JSON list of C-alpha atoms in Angstrom, two decimals:
[
{"chain": "Z", "resi": 1, "resn": "MET", "atom": "CA", "xyz": [-3.31, -14.07, -11.15]},
{"chain": "Z", "resi": 2, "resn": "VAL", "atom": "CA", "xyz": [-6.67, -13.15, -9.59]},
{"chain": "Z", "resi": 3, "resn": "GLN", "atom": "CA", "xyz": [-9.40, -13.55, -12.23]},
{"chain": "Z", "resi": 4, "resn": "ASN", "atom": "CA", "xyz": [-12.43, -11.88, -10.63]},
{"chain": "Z", "resi": 5, "resn": "TRP", "atom": "CA", "xyz": [-13.89, -10.37, -7.46]},
{"chain": "Z", "resi": 6, "resn": "LYS", "atom": "CA", "xyz": [-15.31, -13.70, -6.25]},
{"chain": "Z", "resi": 7, "resn": "GLU", "atom": "CA", "xyz": [-11.88, -15.34, -6.50]},
{"chain": "Z", "resi": 8, "resn": "LEU", "atom": "CA", "xyz": [-10.26, -12.38, -4.74]},
{"chain": "Z", "resi": 9, "resn": "LYS", "atom": "CA", "xyz": [-12.65, -12.69, -1.78]},
{"chain": "Z", "resi": 10, "resn": "TYR", "atom": "CA", "xyz": [-12.00, -16.43, -1.61]},
{"chain": "Z", "resi": 11, "resn": "LEU", "atom": "CA", "xyz": [-8.23, -15.85, -1.53]},
{"chain": "Z", "resi": 12, "resn": "TRP", "atom": "CA", "xyz": [-8.56, -13.25, 1.23]},
{"chain": "Z", "resi": 13, "resn": "ARG", "atom": "CA", "xyz": [-10.75, -15.60, 3.28]},
{"chain": "Z", "resi": 14, "resn": "SER", "atom": "CA", "xyz": [-8.47, -18.59, 2.79]},
{"chain": "Z", "resi": 15, "resn": "ASP", "atom": "CA", "xyz": [-5.44, -16.52, 3.83]},
{"chain": "Z", "resi": 16, "resn": "LEU", "atom": "CA", "xyz": [-7.30, -15.22, 6.90]},
{"chain": "Z", "resi": 17, "resn": "TYR", "atom": "CA", "xyz": [-8.32, -18.76, 7.86]},
{"chain": "Z", "resi": 18, "resn": "ARG", "atom": "CA", "xyz": [-4.66, -19.82, 7.87]},
{"chain": "Z", "resi": 19, "resn": "TYR", "atom": "CA", "xyz": [-3.89, -17.08, 10.41]},
{"chain": "Z", "resi": 20, "resn": "ARG", "atom": "CA", "xyz": [-6.93, -17.19, 12.68]},
{"chain": "Z", "resi": 21, "resn": "GLY", "atom": "CA", "xyz": [-8.73, -20.49, 12.12]},
{"chain": "Z", "resi": 22, "resn": "LYS", "atom": "CA", "xyz": [-11.99, -18.69, 11.40]},
{"chain": "Z", "resi": 23, "resn": "VAL", "atom": "CA", "xyz": [-13.31, -16.12, 8.98]},
{"chain": "Z", "resi": 24, "resn": "THR", "atom": "CA", "xyz": [-15.29, -13.30, 10.58]},
{"chain": "Z", "resi": 25, "resn": "VAL", "atom": "CA", "xyz": [-15.36, -9.54, 10.13]},
{"chain": "Z", "resi": 26, "resn": "LYS", "atom": "CA", "xyz": [-13.75, -9.12, 13.56]},
{"chain": "Z", "resi": 27, "resn": "GLU", "atom": "CA", "xyz": [-10.89, -11.49, 12.71]},
{"chain": "Z", "resi": 28, "resn": "PHE", "atom": "CA", "xyz": [-10.44, -9.84, 9.33]},
{"chain": "Z", "resi": 29, "resn": "PHE", "atom": "CA", "xyz": [-9.97, -6.35, 10.75]},
{"chain": "Z", "resi": 30, "resn": "HIS", "atom": "CA", "xyz": [-7.77, -7.63, 13.57]},
{"chain": "Z", "resi": 31, "resn": "GLU", "atom": "CA", "xyz": [-5.41, -9.29, 11.12]},
{"chain": "Z", "resi": 32, "resn": "LEU", "atom": "CA", "xyz": [-5.53, -6.43, 8.62]},
{"chain": "Z", "resi": 33, "resn": "PHE", "atom": "CA", "xyz": [-4.40, -3.95, 11.27]},
{"chain": "Z", "resi": 34, "resn": "PHE", "atom": "CA", "xyz": [-2.12, -6.07, 13.45]},
{"chain": "Z", "resi": 35, "resn": "GLU", "atom": "CA", "xyz": [-0.66, -8.98, 11.43]},
{"chain": "Z", "resi": 36, "resn": "PRO", "atom": "CA", "xyz": [2.13, -7.91, 9.01]},
{"chain": "Z", "resi": 37, "resn": "GLY", "atom": "CA", "xyz": [1.97, -11.11, 6.94]},
{"chain": "Z", "resi": 38, "resn": "PHE", "atom": "CA", "xyz": [-1.77, -10.83, 6.38]},
{"chain": "Z", "resi": 39, "resn": "GLN", "atom": "CA", "xyz": [-1.53, -7.10, 5.70]},
{"chain": "Z", "resi": 40, "resn": "TYR", "atom": "CA", "xyz": [0.99, -7.76, 2.96]},
{"chain": "Z", "resi": 41, "resn": "SER", "atom": "CA", "xyz": [-0.88, -10.64, 1.34]},
{"chain": "Z", "resi": 42, "resn": "PHE", "atom": "CA", "xyz": [-4.15, -8.65, 1.48]},
{"chain": "Z", "resi": 43, "resn": "TRP", "atom": "CA", "xyz": [-2.70, -5.72, -0.48]},
{"chain": "Z", "resi": 44, "resn": "MET", "atom": "CA", "xyz": [-0.69, -8.00, -2.78]},
{"chain": "Z", "resi": 45, "resn": "ARG", "atom": "CA", "xyz": [-3.81, -9.91, -3.78]},
{"chain": "Z", "resi": 46, "resn": "PHE", "atom": "CA", "xyz": [-5.84, -6.70, -4.16]},
{"chain": "Z", "resi": 47, "resn": "CYS", "atom": "CA", "xyz": [-3.17, -5.28, -6.48]},
{"chain": "Z", "resi": 48, "resn": "ALA", "atom": "CA", "xyz": [-3.18, -8.53, -8.46]},
{"chain": "Z", "resi": 49, "resn": "TYR", "atom": "CA", "xyz": [-6.92, -8.10, -8.97]},
{"chain": "Z", "resi": 50, "resn": "LEU", "atom": "CA", "xyz": [-6.55, -4.43, -9.98]},
{"chain": "Z", "resi": 51, "resn": "HIS", "atom": "CA", "xyz": [-3.63, -5.24, -12.30]},
{"chain": "Z", "resi": 52, "resn": "ARG", "atom": "CA", "xyz": [-5.82, -7.68, -14.21]},
{"chain": "Z", "resi": 53, "resn": "HIS", "atom": "CA", "xyz": [-8.64, -5.13, -14.51]},
{"chain": "Z", "resi": 54, "resn": "ARG", "atom": "CA", "xyz": [-6.73, -1.97, -15.45]},
{"chain": "Z", "resi": 55, "resn": "THR", "atom": "CA", "xyz": [-8.32, -1.73, -18.88]},
{"chain": "Z", "resi": 56, "resn": "ASN", "atom": "CA", "xyz": [-8.83, 2.04, -18.97]},
{"chain": "Z", "resi": 57, "resn": "ILE", "atom": "CA", "xyz": [-7.11, 5.14, -17.62]},
{"chain": "Z", "resi": 58, "resn": "SER", "atom": "CA", "xyz": [-9.09, 5.20, -14.36]},
{"chain": "Z", "resi": 59, "resn": "GLY", "atom": "CA", "xyz": [-8.28, 1.52, -13.79]},
{"chain": "Z", "resi": 60, "resn": "ARG", "atom": "CA", "xyz": [-4.59, 2.22, -14.29]},
{"chain": "Z", "resi": 61, "resn": "ILE", "atom": "CA", "xyz": [-4.70, 5.18, -11.88]},
{"chain": "Z", "resi": 62, "resn": "ILE", "atom": "CA", "xyz": [-6.49, 3.12, -9.20]},
{"chain": "Z", "resi": 63, "resn": "TYR", "atom": "CA", "xyz": [-3.99, 0.27, -9.67]},
{"chain": "Z", "resi": 64, "resn": "ARG", "atom": "CA", "xyz": [-1.04, 2.67, -9.38]},
{"chain": "Z", "resi": 65, "resn": "PHE", "atom": "CA", "xyz": [-2.44, 4.18, -6.16]},
{"chain": "Z", "resi": 66, "resn": "PHE", "atom": "CA", "xyz": [-2.91, 0.82, -4.45]},
{"chain": "Z", "resi": 67, "resn": "TYR", "atom": "CA", "xyz": [0.42, -0.46, -5.78]},
{"chain": "Z", "resi": 68, "resn": "GLU", "atom": "CA", "xyz": [2.01, 2.43, -3.84]},
{"chain": "Z", "resi": 69, "resn": "VAL", "atom": "CA", "xyz": [0.17, 1.19, -0.73]},
{"chain": "Z", "resi": 70, "resn": "LEU", "atom": "CA", "xyz": [1.72, -2.24, -1.36]},
{"chain": "Z", "resi": 71, "resn": "ARG", "atom": "CA", "xyz": [5.14, -0.59, -1.87]},
{"chain": "Z", "resi": 72, "resn": "HIS", "atom": "CA", "xyz": [4.73, 1.03, 1.56]},
{"chain": "Z", "resi": 73, "resn": "TYR", "atom": "CA", "xyz": [4.32, -2.41, 3.11]},
{"chain": "Z", "resi": 74, "resn": "GLN", "atom": "CA", "xyz": [7.23, -3.80, 1.07]},
{"chain": "Z", "resi": 75, "resn": "ILE", "atom": "CA", "xyz": [9.51, -1.20, 2.60]},
{"chain": "Z", "resi": 76, "resn": "LYS", "atom": "CA", "xyz": [7.96, -1.35, 6.08]},
{"chain": "Z", "resi": 77, "resn": "TYR", "atom": "CA", "xyz": [8.11, -5.15, 6.41]},
{"chain": "Z", "resi": 78, "resn": "GLY", "atom": "CA", "xyz": [10.94, -6.10, 4.06]},
{"chain": "Z", "resi": 79, "resn": "ILE", "atom": "CA", "xyz": [8.76, -8.32, 1.87]},
{"chain": "Z", "resi": 80, "resn": "THR", "atom": "CA", "xyz": [9.08, -8.21, -1.91]},
{"chain": "Z", "resi": 81, "resn": "ILE", "atom": "CA", "xyz": [6.48, -10.35, -3.66]},
{"chain": "Z", "resi": 82, "resn": "HIS", "atom": "CA", "xyz": [5.07, -8.86, -6.86]},
{"chain": "Z", "resi": 83, "resn": "PRO", "atom": "CA", "xyz": [1.28, -8.98, -7.31]},
{"chain": "Z", "resi": 84, "resn": "SER", "atom": "CA", "xyz": [1.65, -10.95, -10.54]},
{"chain": "Z", "resi": 85, "resn": "THR", "atom": "CA", "xyz": [3.30, -13.86, -8.71]},
{"chain": "Z", "resi": 86, "resn": "ASN", "atom": "CA", "xyz": [1.16, -17.01, -9.00]},
{"chain": "Z", "resi": 87, "resn": "ILE", "atom": "CA", "xyz": [0.31, -17.90, -5.37]},
{"chain": "Z", "resi": 88, "resn": "GLY", "atom": "CA", "xyz": [-2.40, -20.35, -4.35]},
{"chain": "Z", "resi": 89, "resn": "SER", "atom": "CA", "xyz": [-4.98, -19.95, -1.62]},
{"chain": "Z", "resi": 90, "resn": "GLY", "atom": "CA", "xyz": [-4.16, -20.08, 2.08]},
{"chain": "Z", "resi": 91, "resn": "PHE", "atom": "CA", "xyz": [-0.84, -18.20, 1.84]},
{"chain": "Z", "resi": 92, "resn": "TYR", "atom": "CA", "xyz": [0.85, -17.67, 5.23]},
{"chain": "Z", "resi": 93, "resn": "ILE", "atom": "CA", "xyz": [3.81, -15.41, 5.98]},
{"chain": "Z", "resi": 94, "resn": "GLY", "atom": "CA", "xyz": [4.97, -16.51, 9.43]},
{"chain": "Z", "resi": 95, "resn": "HIS", "atom": "CA", "xyz": [7.42, -13.69, 10.17]},
{"chain": "Z", "resi": 96, "resn": "PHE", "atom": "CA", "xyz": [8.24, -10.69, 8.08]},
{"chain": "Z", "resi": 97, "resn": "GLY", "atom": "CA", "xyz": [11.66, -9.44, 6.98]},
{"chain": "Z", "resi": 98, "resn": "ALA", "atom": "CA", "xyz": [14.00, -10.07, 4.06]},
{"chain": "Z", "resi": 99, "resn": "ILE", "atom": "CA", "xyz": [11.51, -12.11, 2.01]},
{"chain": "Z", "resi": 100, "resn": "VAL", "atom": "CA", "xyz": [12.12, -11.94, -1.74]},
{"chain": "Z", "resi": 101, "resn": "VAL", "atom": "CA", "xyz": [10.11, -13.95, -4.27]},
{"chain": "Z", "resi": 102, "resn": "ASN", "atom": "CA", "xyz": [10.69, -13.68, -8.01]},
{"chain": "Z", "resi": 103, "resn": "GLN", "atom": "CA", "xyz": [7.45, -12.86, -9.82]},
{"chain": "Z", "resi": 104, "resn": "GLU", "atom": "CA", "xyz": [7.91, -15.83, -12.16]},
{"chain": "Z", "resi": 105, "resn": "ALA", "atom": "CA", "xyz": [7.87, -18.32, -9.26]},
{"chain": "Z", "resi": 106, "resn": "VAL", "atom": "CA", "xyz": [4.78, -20.46, -8.67]},
{"chain": "Z", "resi": 107, "resn": "ILE", "atom": "CA", "xyz": [3.63, -21.20, -5.12]},
{"chain": "Z", "resi": 108, "resn": "GLY", "atom": "CA", "xyz": [0.86, -23.71, -4.40]},
{"chain": "Z", "resi": 109, "resn": "LYS", "atom": "CA", "xyz": [-1.93, -23.49, -1.87]},
{"chain": "Z", "resi": 110, "resn": "ASN", "atom": "CA", "xyz": [-1.48, -23.53, 1.92]},
{"chain": "Z", "resi": 111, "resn": "CYS", "atom": "CA", "xyz": [2.21, -22.67, 1.88]},
{"chain": "Z", "resi": 112, "resn": "ASN", "atom": "CA", "xyz": [4.14, -21.12, 4.77]},
{"chain": "Z", "resi": 113, "resn": "ILE", "atom": "CA", "xyz": [7.03, -18.75, 4.14]},
{"chain": "Z", "resi": 114, "resn": "SER", "atom": "CA", "xyz": [9.30, -17.71, 7.00]},
{"chain": "Z", "resi": 115, "resn": "GLN", "atom": "CA", "xyz": [11.61, -14.73, 7.34]},
{"chain": "Z", "resi": 116, "resn": "SER", "atom": "CA", "xyz": [14.77, -14.29, 5.22]},
{"chain": "Z", "resi": 117, "resn": "VAL", "atom": "CA", "xyz": [13.52, -16.52, 2.40]},
{"chain": "Z", "resi": 118, "resn": "THR", "atom": "CA", "xyz": [14.65, -16.01, -1.18]},
{"chain": "Z", "resi": 119, "resn": "ILE", "atom": "CA", "xyz": [12.89, -17.72, -4.07]},
{"chain": "Z", "resi": 120, "resn": "GLY", "atom": "CA", "xyz": [14.85, -16.65, -7.10]},
{"chain": "Z", "resi": 121, "resn": "GLN", "atom": "CA", "xyz": [15.70, -17.18, -10.72]},
{"chain": "Z", "resi": 122, "resn": "THR", "atom": "CA", "xyz": [18.80, -18.44, -12.48]},
{"chain": "Z", "resi": 123, "resn": "ASN", "atom": "CA", "xyz": [19.57, -17.02, -15.89]},
{"chain": "Z", "resi": 124, "resn": "ARG", "atom": "CA", "xyz": [21.70, -19.80, -17.35]},
{"chain": "Z", "resi": 125, "resn": "GLY", "atom": "CA", "xyz": [22.32, -23.52, -17.26]},
{"chain": "Z", "resi": 126, "resn": "GLY", "atom": "CA", "xyz": [20.01, -26.48, -17.24]},
{"chain": "Z", "resi": 127, "resn": "ARG", "atom": "CA", "xyz": [17.86, -25.06, -14.44]},
{"chain": "Z", "resi": 128, "resn": "LYS", "atom": "CA", "xyz": [17.31, -21.63, -16.00]},
{"chain": "Z", "resi": 129, "resn": "GLY", "atom": "CA", "xyz": [14.10, -20.21, -14.57]},
{"chain": "Z", "resi": 130, "resn": "CYS", "atom": "CA", "xyz": [12.22, -20.05, -11.26]},
{"chain": "Z", "resi": 131, "resn": "PRO", "atom": "CA", "xyz": [10.99, -22.57, -8.68]},
{"chain": "Z", "resi": 132, "resn": "ILE", "atom": "CA", "xyz": [7.60, -24.25, -8.80]},
{"chain": "Z", "resi": 133, "resn": "ILE", "atom": "CA", "xyz": [6.42, -25.05, -5.29]},
{"chain": "Z", "resi": 134, "resn": "GLY", "atom": "CA", "xyz": [3.63, -27.55, -4.58]},
{"chain": "Z", "resi": 135, "resn": "ASP", "atom": "CA", "xyz": [0.80, -27.42, -2.03]},
{"chain": "Z", "resi": 136, "resn": "ASN", "atom": "CA", "xyz": [1.22, -27.53, 1.77]},
{"chain": "Z", "resi": 137, "resn": "VAL", "atom": "CA", "xyz": [4.93, -26.68, 1.72]},
{"chain": "Z", "resi": 138, "resn": "TYR", "atom": "CA", "xyz": [6.72, -25.28, 4.76]},
{"chain": "Z", "resi": 139, "resn": "ILE", "atom": "CA", "xyz": [9.70, -23.06, 3.92]},
{"chain": "Z", "resi": 140, "resn": "GLY", "atom": "CA", "xyz": [11.93, -22.46, 6.95]},
{"chain": "Z", "resi": 141, "resn": "PRO", "atom": "CA", "xyz": [13.81, -19.27, 7.86]},
{"chain": "Z", "resi": 142, "resn": "GLY", "atom": "CA", "xyz": [16.81, -18.36, 5.73]},
{"chain": "Z", "resi": 143, "resn": "THR", "atom": "CA", "xyz": [15.95, -20.75, 2.89]},
{"chain": "Z", "resi": 144, "resn": "VAL", "atom": "CA", "xyz": [17.24, -20.01, -0.60]},
{"chain": "Z", "resi": 145, "resn": "MET", "atom": "CA", "xyz": [15.55, -21.66, -3.60]},
{"chain": "Z", "resi": 146, "resn": "ILE", "atom": "CA", "xyz": [16.99, -20.91, -7.00]},
{"chain": "Z", "resi": 147, "resn": "GLY", "atom": "CA", "xyz": [16.41, -22.06, -10.54]},
{"chain": "Z", "resi": 148, "resn": "LYS", "atom": "CA", "xyz": [13.75, -24.06, -12.31]},
{"chain": "Z", "resi": 149, "resn": "ILE", "atom": "CA", "xyz": [13.23, -26.66, -9.63]},
{"chain": "Z", "resi": 150, "resn": "ILE", "atom": "CA", "xyz": [10.11, -28.44, -8.44]},
{"chain": "Z", "resi": 151, "resn": "VAL", "atom": "CA", "xyz": [9.40, -28.63, -4.73]},
{"chain": "Z", "resi": 152, "resn": "GLY", "atom": "CA", "xyz": [6.85, -31.37, -4.20]},
{"chain": "Z", "resi": 153, "resn": "SER", "atom": "CA", "xyz": [3.65, -31.06, -2.21]},
{"chain": "Z", "resi": 154, "resn": "ASN", "atom": "CA", "xyz": [3.74, -31.56, 1.58]},
{"chain": "Z", "resi": 155, "resn": "ALA", "atom": "CA", "xyz": [7.50, -30.92, 1.71]},
{"chain": "Z", "resi": 156, "resn": "ALA", "atom": "CA", "xyz": [9.25, -29.23, 4.63]},
{"chain": "Z", "resi": 157, "resn": "ILE", "atom": "CA", "xyz": [12.38, -27.17, 4.02]},
{"chain": "Z", "resi": 158, "resn": "GLY", "atom": "CA", "xyz": [14.67, -26.76, 7.02]},
{"chain": "Z", "resi": 159, "resn": "ALA", "atom": "CA", "xyz": [16.13, -23.45, 8.15]},
{"chain": "Z", "resi": 160, "resn": "ASN", "atom": "CA", "xyz": [19.05, -22.03, 6.14]},
{"chain": "Z", "resi": 161, "resn": "SER", "atom": "CA", "xyz": [18.72, -24.64, 3.40]},
{"chain": "Z", "resi": 162, "resn": "VAL", "atom": "CA", "xyz": [19.88, -24.00, -0.14]},
{"chain": "Z", "resi": 163, "resn": "ILE", "atom": "CA", "xyz": [17.61, -25.73, -2.65]},
{"chain": "Z", "resi": 164, "resn": "SER", "atom": "CA", "xyz": [18.93, -26.02, -6.20]},
{"chain": "Z", "resi": 165, "resn": "LYS", "atom": "CA", "xyz": [17.51, -29.45, -7.11]},
{"chain": "Z", "resi": 166, "resn": "ASP", "atom": "CA", "xyz": [14.03, -30.96, -7.14]},
{"chain": "Z", "resi": 167, "resn": "VAL", "atom": "CA", "xyz": [12.47, -31.93, -3.81]},
{"chain": "Z", "resi": 168, "resn": "PRO", "atom": "CA", "xyz": [10.14, -34.98, -3.78]},
{"chain": "Z", "resi": 169, "resn": "ASP", "atom": "CA", "xyz": [6.63, -34.96, -2.32]},
{"chain": "Z", "resi": 170, "resn": "ASN", "atom": "CA", "xyz": [6.53, -35.40, 1.49]},
{"chain": "Z", "resi": 171, "resn": "ALA", "atom": "CA", "xyz": [10.29, -34.89, 1.85]},
{"chain": "Z", "resi": 172, "resn": "VAL", "atom": "CA", "xyz": [12.00, -33.06, 4.69]},
{"chain": "Z", "resi": 173, "resn": "VAL", "atom": "CA", "xyz": [15.19, -31.45, 3.40]},
{"chain": "Z", "resi": 174, "resn": "ALA", "atom": "CA", "xyz": [17.95, -29.48, 5.11]},
{"chain": "Z", "resi": 175, "resn": "GLY", "atom": "CA", "xyz": [21.48, -28.32, 4.55]},
{"chain": "Z", "resi": 176, "resn": "ASN", "atom": "CA", "xyz": [23.65, -26.54, 2.02]},
{"chain": "Z", "resi": 177, "resn": "PRO", "atom": "CA", "xyz": [23.22, -28.05, -0.48]},
{"chain": "Z", "resi": 178, "resn": "ALA", "atom": "CA", "xyz": [19.96, -29.49, 0.82]},
{"chain": "Z", "resi": 179, "resn": "SER", "atom": "CA", "xyz": [19.43, -33.22, 1.00]},
{"chain": "Z", "resi": 180, "resn": "VAL", "atom": "CA", "xyz": [16.49, -35.39, 2.06]},
{"chain": "Z", "resi": 181, "resn": "ILE", "atom": "CA", "xyz": [16.63, -36.30, 5.73]},
{"chain": "Z", "resi": 182, "resn": "SER", "atom": "CA", "xyz": [13.20, -37.96, 6.03]},
{"chain": "Z", "resi": 183, "resn": "TYR", "atom": "CA", "xyz": [9.81, -38.40, 4.41]},
{"chain": "Z", "resi": 184, "resn": "LYS", "atom": "CA", "xyz": [7.70, -37.13, 7.31]},
{"chain": "Z", "resi": 185, "resn": "GLY", "atom": "CA", "xyz": [6.69, -34.09, 5.26]},
{"chain": "Z", "resi": 186, "resn": "SER", "atom": "CA", "xyz": [5.17, -30.84, 6.48]},
{"chain": "Z", "resi": 187, "resn": "THR", "atom": "CA", "xyz": [2.62, -32.37, 8.86]},
{"chain": "Z", "resi": 188, "resn": "GLY", "atom": "CA", "xyz": [2.58, -30.28, 12.03]},
{"chain": "Z", "resi": 189, "resn": "TYR", "atom": "CA", "xyz": [4.15, -27.28, 10.31]},
{"chain": "Z", "resi": 190, "resn": "ILE", "atom": "CA", "xyz": [1.21, -26.51, 8.04]},
{"chain": "Z", "resi": 191, "resn": "ASN", "atom": "CA", "xyz": [-2.06, -25.96, 9.89]},
{"chain": "Z", "resi": 192, "resn": "ARG", "atom": "CA", "xyz": [-5.61, -25.01, 8.96]},
{"chain": "Z", "resi": 193, "resn": "THR", "atom": "CA", "xyz": [-5.63, -26.30, 5.41]},
{"chain": "Z", "resi": 194, "resn": "ASP", "atom": "CA", "xyz": [-9.30, -27.24, 5.34]},
{"chain": "Z", "resi": 195, "resn": "TYR", "atom": "CA", "xyz": [-10.81, -23.95, 4.11]}
]
């Protein structure tokens, strides 16, 4: 959850850097108007900030207005990530469409999410809960992650994988159910992590 205005600006800049490799006013407006992934993360993070600071009636009205802006982008791009979701800096949505992330999930810094990804909750069993995803994780198209699992830092998840068990650091996993196929990690899939 975004704590203050300074943190919000840092998150916006770190997200922008992941898309463009630099942080300028020109790049910011280009991405805000033409890049669906950045548009969504911009409004999601802004709503997270407003949600935390809705202490009076005017704060609640302002939050509600901008939450409707976010809802517009949810419908337009097919992305459902609630503002209260704990997402680290440098968040990158590679392609939009059919992305659903449970608000109880935790996503580390410099993570890539592709299209048709579901990060969901299980309501029973030993893995009741939501995934916790480390830093520098690449999540390929069509991936499904469910339950209280830990995806280690620098992991790469192959397309159409179903993840229902923990993934070690630096692992490359694929399949249904997913299994480790190497330990080459996400190097080459995650770029611009030095903001």
